[in-house]
Short mmCIF file of C-alpha atoms in Angstrom, two decimals:
data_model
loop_
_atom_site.label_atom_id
_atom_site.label_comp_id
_atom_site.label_asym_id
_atom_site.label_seq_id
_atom_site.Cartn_x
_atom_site.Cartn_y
_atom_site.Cartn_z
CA UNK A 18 0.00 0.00 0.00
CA UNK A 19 0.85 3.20 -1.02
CA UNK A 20 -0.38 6.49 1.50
CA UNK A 21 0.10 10.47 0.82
CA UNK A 22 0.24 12.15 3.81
CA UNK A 23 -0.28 15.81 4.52
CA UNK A 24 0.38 17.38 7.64
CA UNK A 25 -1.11 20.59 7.85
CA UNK A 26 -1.41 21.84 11.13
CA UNK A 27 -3.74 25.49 11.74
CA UNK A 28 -1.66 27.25 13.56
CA UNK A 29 1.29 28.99 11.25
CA UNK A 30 2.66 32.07 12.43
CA UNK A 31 4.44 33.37 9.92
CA UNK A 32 2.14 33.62 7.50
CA UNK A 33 -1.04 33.15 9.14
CA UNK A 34 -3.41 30.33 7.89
CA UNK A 35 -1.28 29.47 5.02
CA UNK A 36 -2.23 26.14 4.26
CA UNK A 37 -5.68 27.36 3.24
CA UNK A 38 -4.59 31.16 2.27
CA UNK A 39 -5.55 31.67 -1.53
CA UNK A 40 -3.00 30.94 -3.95
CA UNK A 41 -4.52 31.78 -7.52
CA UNK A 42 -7.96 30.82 -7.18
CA UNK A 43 -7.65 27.58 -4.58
CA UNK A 44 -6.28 27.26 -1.29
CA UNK A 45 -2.89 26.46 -0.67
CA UNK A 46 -3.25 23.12 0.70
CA UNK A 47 -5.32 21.68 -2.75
CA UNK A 48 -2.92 21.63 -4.82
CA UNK A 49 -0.81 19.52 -2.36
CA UNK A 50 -3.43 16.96 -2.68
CA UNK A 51 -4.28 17.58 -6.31
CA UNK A 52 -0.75 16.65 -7.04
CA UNK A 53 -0.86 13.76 -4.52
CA UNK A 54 -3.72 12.26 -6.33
CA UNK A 55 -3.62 13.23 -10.10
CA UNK A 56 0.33 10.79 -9.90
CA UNK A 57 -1.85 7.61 -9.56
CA UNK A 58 1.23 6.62 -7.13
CA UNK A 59 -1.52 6.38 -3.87
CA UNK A 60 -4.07 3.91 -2.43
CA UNK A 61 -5.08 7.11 -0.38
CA UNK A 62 -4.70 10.95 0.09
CA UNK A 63 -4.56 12.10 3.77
CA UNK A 64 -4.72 14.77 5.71
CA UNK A 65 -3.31 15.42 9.19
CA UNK A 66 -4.56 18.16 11.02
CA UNK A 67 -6.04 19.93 14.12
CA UNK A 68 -7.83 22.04 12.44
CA UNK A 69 -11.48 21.86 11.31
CA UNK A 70 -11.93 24.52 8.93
CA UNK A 71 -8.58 22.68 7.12
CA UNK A 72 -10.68 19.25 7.62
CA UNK A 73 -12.93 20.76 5.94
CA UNK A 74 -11.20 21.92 3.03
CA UNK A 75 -9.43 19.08 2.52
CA UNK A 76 -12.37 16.64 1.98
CA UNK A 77 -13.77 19.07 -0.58
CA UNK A 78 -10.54 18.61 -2.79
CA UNK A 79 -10.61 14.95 -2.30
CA UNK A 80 -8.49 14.33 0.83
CA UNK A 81 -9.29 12.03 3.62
CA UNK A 82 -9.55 12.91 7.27
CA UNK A 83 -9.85 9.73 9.29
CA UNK A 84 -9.10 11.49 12.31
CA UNK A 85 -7.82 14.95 13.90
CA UNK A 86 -3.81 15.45 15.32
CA UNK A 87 -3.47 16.14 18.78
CA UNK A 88 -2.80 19.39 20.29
CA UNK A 89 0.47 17.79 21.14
CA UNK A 90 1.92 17.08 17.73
CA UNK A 91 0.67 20.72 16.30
CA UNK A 92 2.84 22.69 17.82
CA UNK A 93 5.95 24.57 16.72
CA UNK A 94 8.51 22.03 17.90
CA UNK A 95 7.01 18.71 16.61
CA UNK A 96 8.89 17.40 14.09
CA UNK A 97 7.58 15.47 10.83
CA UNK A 98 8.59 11.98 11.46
CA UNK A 99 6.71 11.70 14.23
CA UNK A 100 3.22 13.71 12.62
CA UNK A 101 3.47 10.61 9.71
CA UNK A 102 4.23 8.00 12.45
CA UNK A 103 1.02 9.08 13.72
CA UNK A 104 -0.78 9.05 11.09
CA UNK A 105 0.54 5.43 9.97
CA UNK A 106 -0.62 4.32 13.41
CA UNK A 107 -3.82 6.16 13.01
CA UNK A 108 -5.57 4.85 9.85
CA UNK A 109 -7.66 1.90 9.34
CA UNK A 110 -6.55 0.64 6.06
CA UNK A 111 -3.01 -0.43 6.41
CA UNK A 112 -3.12 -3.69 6.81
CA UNK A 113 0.22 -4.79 9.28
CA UNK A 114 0.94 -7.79 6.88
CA UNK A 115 1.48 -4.89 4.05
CA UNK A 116 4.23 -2.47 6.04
CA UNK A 117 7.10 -4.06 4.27
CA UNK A 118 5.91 -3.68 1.09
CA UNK A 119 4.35 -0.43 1.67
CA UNK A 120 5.24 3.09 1.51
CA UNK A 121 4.27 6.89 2.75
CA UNK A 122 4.76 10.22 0.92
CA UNK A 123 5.31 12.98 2.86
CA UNK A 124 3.87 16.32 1.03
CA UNK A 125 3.99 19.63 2.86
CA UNK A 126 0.75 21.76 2.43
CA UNK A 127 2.81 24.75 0.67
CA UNK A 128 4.56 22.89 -1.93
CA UNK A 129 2.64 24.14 -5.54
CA UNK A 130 5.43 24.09 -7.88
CA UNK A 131 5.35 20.18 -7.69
CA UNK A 132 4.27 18.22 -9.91
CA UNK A 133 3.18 14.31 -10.76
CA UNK A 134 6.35 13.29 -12.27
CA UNK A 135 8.32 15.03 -9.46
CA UNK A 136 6.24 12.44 -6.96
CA UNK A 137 6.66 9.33 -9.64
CA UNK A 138 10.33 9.90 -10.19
CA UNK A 139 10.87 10.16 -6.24
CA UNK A 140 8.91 6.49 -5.42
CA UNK A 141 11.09 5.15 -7.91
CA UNK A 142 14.25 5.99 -6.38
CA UNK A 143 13.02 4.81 -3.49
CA UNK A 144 12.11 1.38 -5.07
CA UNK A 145 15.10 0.81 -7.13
CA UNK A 146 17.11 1.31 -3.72
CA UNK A 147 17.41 -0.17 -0.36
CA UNK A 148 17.01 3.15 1.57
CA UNK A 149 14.41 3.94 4.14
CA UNK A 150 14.24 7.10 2.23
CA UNK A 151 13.85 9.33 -0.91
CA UNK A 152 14.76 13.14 -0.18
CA UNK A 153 14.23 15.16 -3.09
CA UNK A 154 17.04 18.11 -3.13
CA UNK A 155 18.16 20.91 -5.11
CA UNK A 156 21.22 21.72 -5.89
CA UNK A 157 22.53 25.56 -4.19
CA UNK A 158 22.70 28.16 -6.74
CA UNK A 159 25.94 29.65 -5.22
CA UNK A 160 28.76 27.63 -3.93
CA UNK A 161 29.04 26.60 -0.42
CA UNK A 162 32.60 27.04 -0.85
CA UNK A 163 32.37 30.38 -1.49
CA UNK A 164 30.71 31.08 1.94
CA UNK A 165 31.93 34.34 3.93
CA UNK A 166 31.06 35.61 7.39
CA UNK A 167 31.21 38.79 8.93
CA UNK A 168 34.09 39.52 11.97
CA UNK A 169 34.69 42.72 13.37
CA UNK A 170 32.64 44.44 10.19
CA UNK A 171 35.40 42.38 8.00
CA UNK A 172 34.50 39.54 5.32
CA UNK A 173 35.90 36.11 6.24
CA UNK A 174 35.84 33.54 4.11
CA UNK A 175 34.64 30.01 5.84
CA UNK A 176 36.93 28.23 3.83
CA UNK A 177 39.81 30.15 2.14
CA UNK A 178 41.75 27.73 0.55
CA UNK A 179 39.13 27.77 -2.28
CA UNK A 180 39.31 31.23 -3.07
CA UNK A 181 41.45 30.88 -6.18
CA UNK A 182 39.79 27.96 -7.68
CA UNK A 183 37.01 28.49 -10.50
CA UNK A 184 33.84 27.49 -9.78
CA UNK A 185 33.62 25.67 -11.74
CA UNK A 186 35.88 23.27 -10.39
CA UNK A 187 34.01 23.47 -6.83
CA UNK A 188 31.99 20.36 -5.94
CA UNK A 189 28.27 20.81 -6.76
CA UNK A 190 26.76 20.47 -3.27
CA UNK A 191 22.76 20.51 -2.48
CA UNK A 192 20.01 21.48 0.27
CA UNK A 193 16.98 19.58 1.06
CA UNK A 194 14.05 20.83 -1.17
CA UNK A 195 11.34 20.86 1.83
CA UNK A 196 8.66 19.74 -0.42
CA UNK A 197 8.12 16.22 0.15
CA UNK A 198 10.03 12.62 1.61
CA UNK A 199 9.34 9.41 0.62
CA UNK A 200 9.86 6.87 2.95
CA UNK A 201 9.37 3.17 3.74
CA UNK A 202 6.44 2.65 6.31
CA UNK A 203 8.62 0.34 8.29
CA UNK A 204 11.02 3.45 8.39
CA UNK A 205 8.40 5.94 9.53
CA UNK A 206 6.59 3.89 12.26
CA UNK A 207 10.13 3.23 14.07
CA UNK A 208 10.64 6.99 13.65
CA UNK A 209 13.87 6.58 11.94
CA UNK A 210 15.49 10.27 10.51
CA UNK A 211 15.05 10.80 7.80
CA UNK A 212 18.51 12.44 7.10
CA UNK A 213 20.28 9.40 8.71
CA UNK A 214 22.48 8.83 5.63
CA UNK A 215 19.70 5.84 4.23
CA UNK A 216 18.52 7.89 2.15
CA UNK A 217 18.71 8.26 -1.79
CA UNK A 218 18.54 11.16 -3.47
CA UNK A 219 16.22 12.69 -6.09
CA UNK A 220 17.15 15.86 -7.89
CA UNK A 221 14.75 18.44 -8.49
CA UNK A 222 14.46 21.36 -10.55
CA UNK A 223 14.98 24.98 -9.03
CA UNK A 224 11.95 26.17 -9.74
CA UNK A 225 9.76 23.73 -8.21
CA UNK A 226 10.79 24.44 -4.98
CA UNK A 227 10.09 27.70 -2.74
CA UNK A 228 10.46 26.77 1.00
CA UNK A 229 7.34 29.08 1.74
CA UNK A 230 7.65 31.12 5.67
CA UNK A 231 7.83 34.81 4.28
CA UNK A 232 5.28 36.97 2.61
CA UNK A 233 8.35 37.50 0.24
CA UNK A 234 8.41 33.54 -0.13
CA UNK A 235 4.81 33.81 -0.96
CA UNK A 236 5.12 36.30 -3.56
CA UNK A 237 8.15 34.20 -5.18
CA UNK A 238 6.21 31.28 -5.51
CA UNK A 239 3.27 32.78 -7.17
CA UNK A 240 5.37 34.44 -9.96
CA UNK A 241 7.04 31.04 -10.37
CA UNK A 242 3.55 29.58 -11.04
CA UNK A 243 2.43 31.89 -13.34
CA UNK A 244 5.45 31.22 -15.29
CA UNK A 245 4.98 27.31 -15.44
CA UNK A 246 1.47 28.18 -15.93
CA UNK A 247 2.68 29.64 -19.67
CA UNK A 248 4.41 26.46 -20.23
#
């Protein structure tokens, strides 16, 4: 069995009910699950939440809400491993015979830019490995080995030794894409990291990933939209 799980929790504080803010024309939080279910990839679409206006919305894109999240895993500390262990735990329709064969996407609420193919390509790294698992990444757009600080109002490099070399000639590094994980049930319920080094990778394109917590975020993702949208 294959789940999609959404955790989507009310209370955001940067941006204030984002999950369910507009984003041209729908809430935030449907085309998470439009995504989720237009990839054929999932035996079900769910939603993990405490809040009931978000229930709410969720169902009437297609989502199912087979029960609410705790006060205790909504808050501003509680980390996603444990919000998809609990929803593993939580549904009726995983059969415990199935959890070695099975498998659990991850998609945040405020990821827009992805698409089905970025979901299908993911599960099949996964599949084609032994990982517990998939974390799609992006590769930075300016070297890490070009990094600087600031001491005593002066610019430091972090790592001078590469300041001759082209870059060329740096290694390409990479930074976790926030959009989704794909991971192996078995992996989830014994809450294993997910960046425990078993994990494969899956590279993404630039522009389908804005890690959304500023207005400025916000306004960056829409104008990326509207430019796929011409596509």
């Amino acid at each position: 069995m294959n789940l999609a799980i959404i955790p989507a929790r009310g209370g955001s504080k940067r941006i204030p009910r984002k999950n369910i803010k507009d984003f041209h024309g729908k809430p935030m939080i449907a085309y998470a699950i439009q995504v989720a279910l237009n990839s054929k990839l999932f035996d079900h679409v769910v939603v993990s939440t405490d809040d009931v206006e978000i229930a709410h919305i969720a169902k009437s894109y297609g989502a199912q809400i087979p029960f609410m999240r705790p006060d205790t895993l909504a808050d501003d500390f509680t980390d996603t491993v444990s919000v998809v262990a609990h929803a593993i735990e939580h549904v009726d329709f995983l059969d415990m015979h199935e959890i070695k064969q099975s498998t659990a996407c991850c998609v945040y609420p405020c990821s827009p830019l992805i698409n089905e193919s970025d979901l299908q390509k993911a599960m099949a790294c996964l599949l084609s490995s032994s990982a517990d698992y998939c974390v799609p990444i992006v590769a930075f757009e300016h070297s890490i080995y070009r990094a600087m600080k600031i001491i005593d109002g002066k610019l430091s490099m972090l790592q001078p030794e590469q300041a001759k070399k082209r870059t060329q000639d740096l290694p390409v590094t990479y930074h976790d894409s926030g959009q989704f994980y794909f991971g192996r049930v078995e992996a989830w319920l014994k809450r294993r990291p997910i960046l425990s080094g078993d994990a494969v990778p899956y590279v993404m394109a630039r522009s389908h990933a804005v890690d959304i917590d500023t207005d400025e975020d916000w306004r960056m993702a829409e104008r990326l939209y509207e430019l796929s949208s011409r596509d």
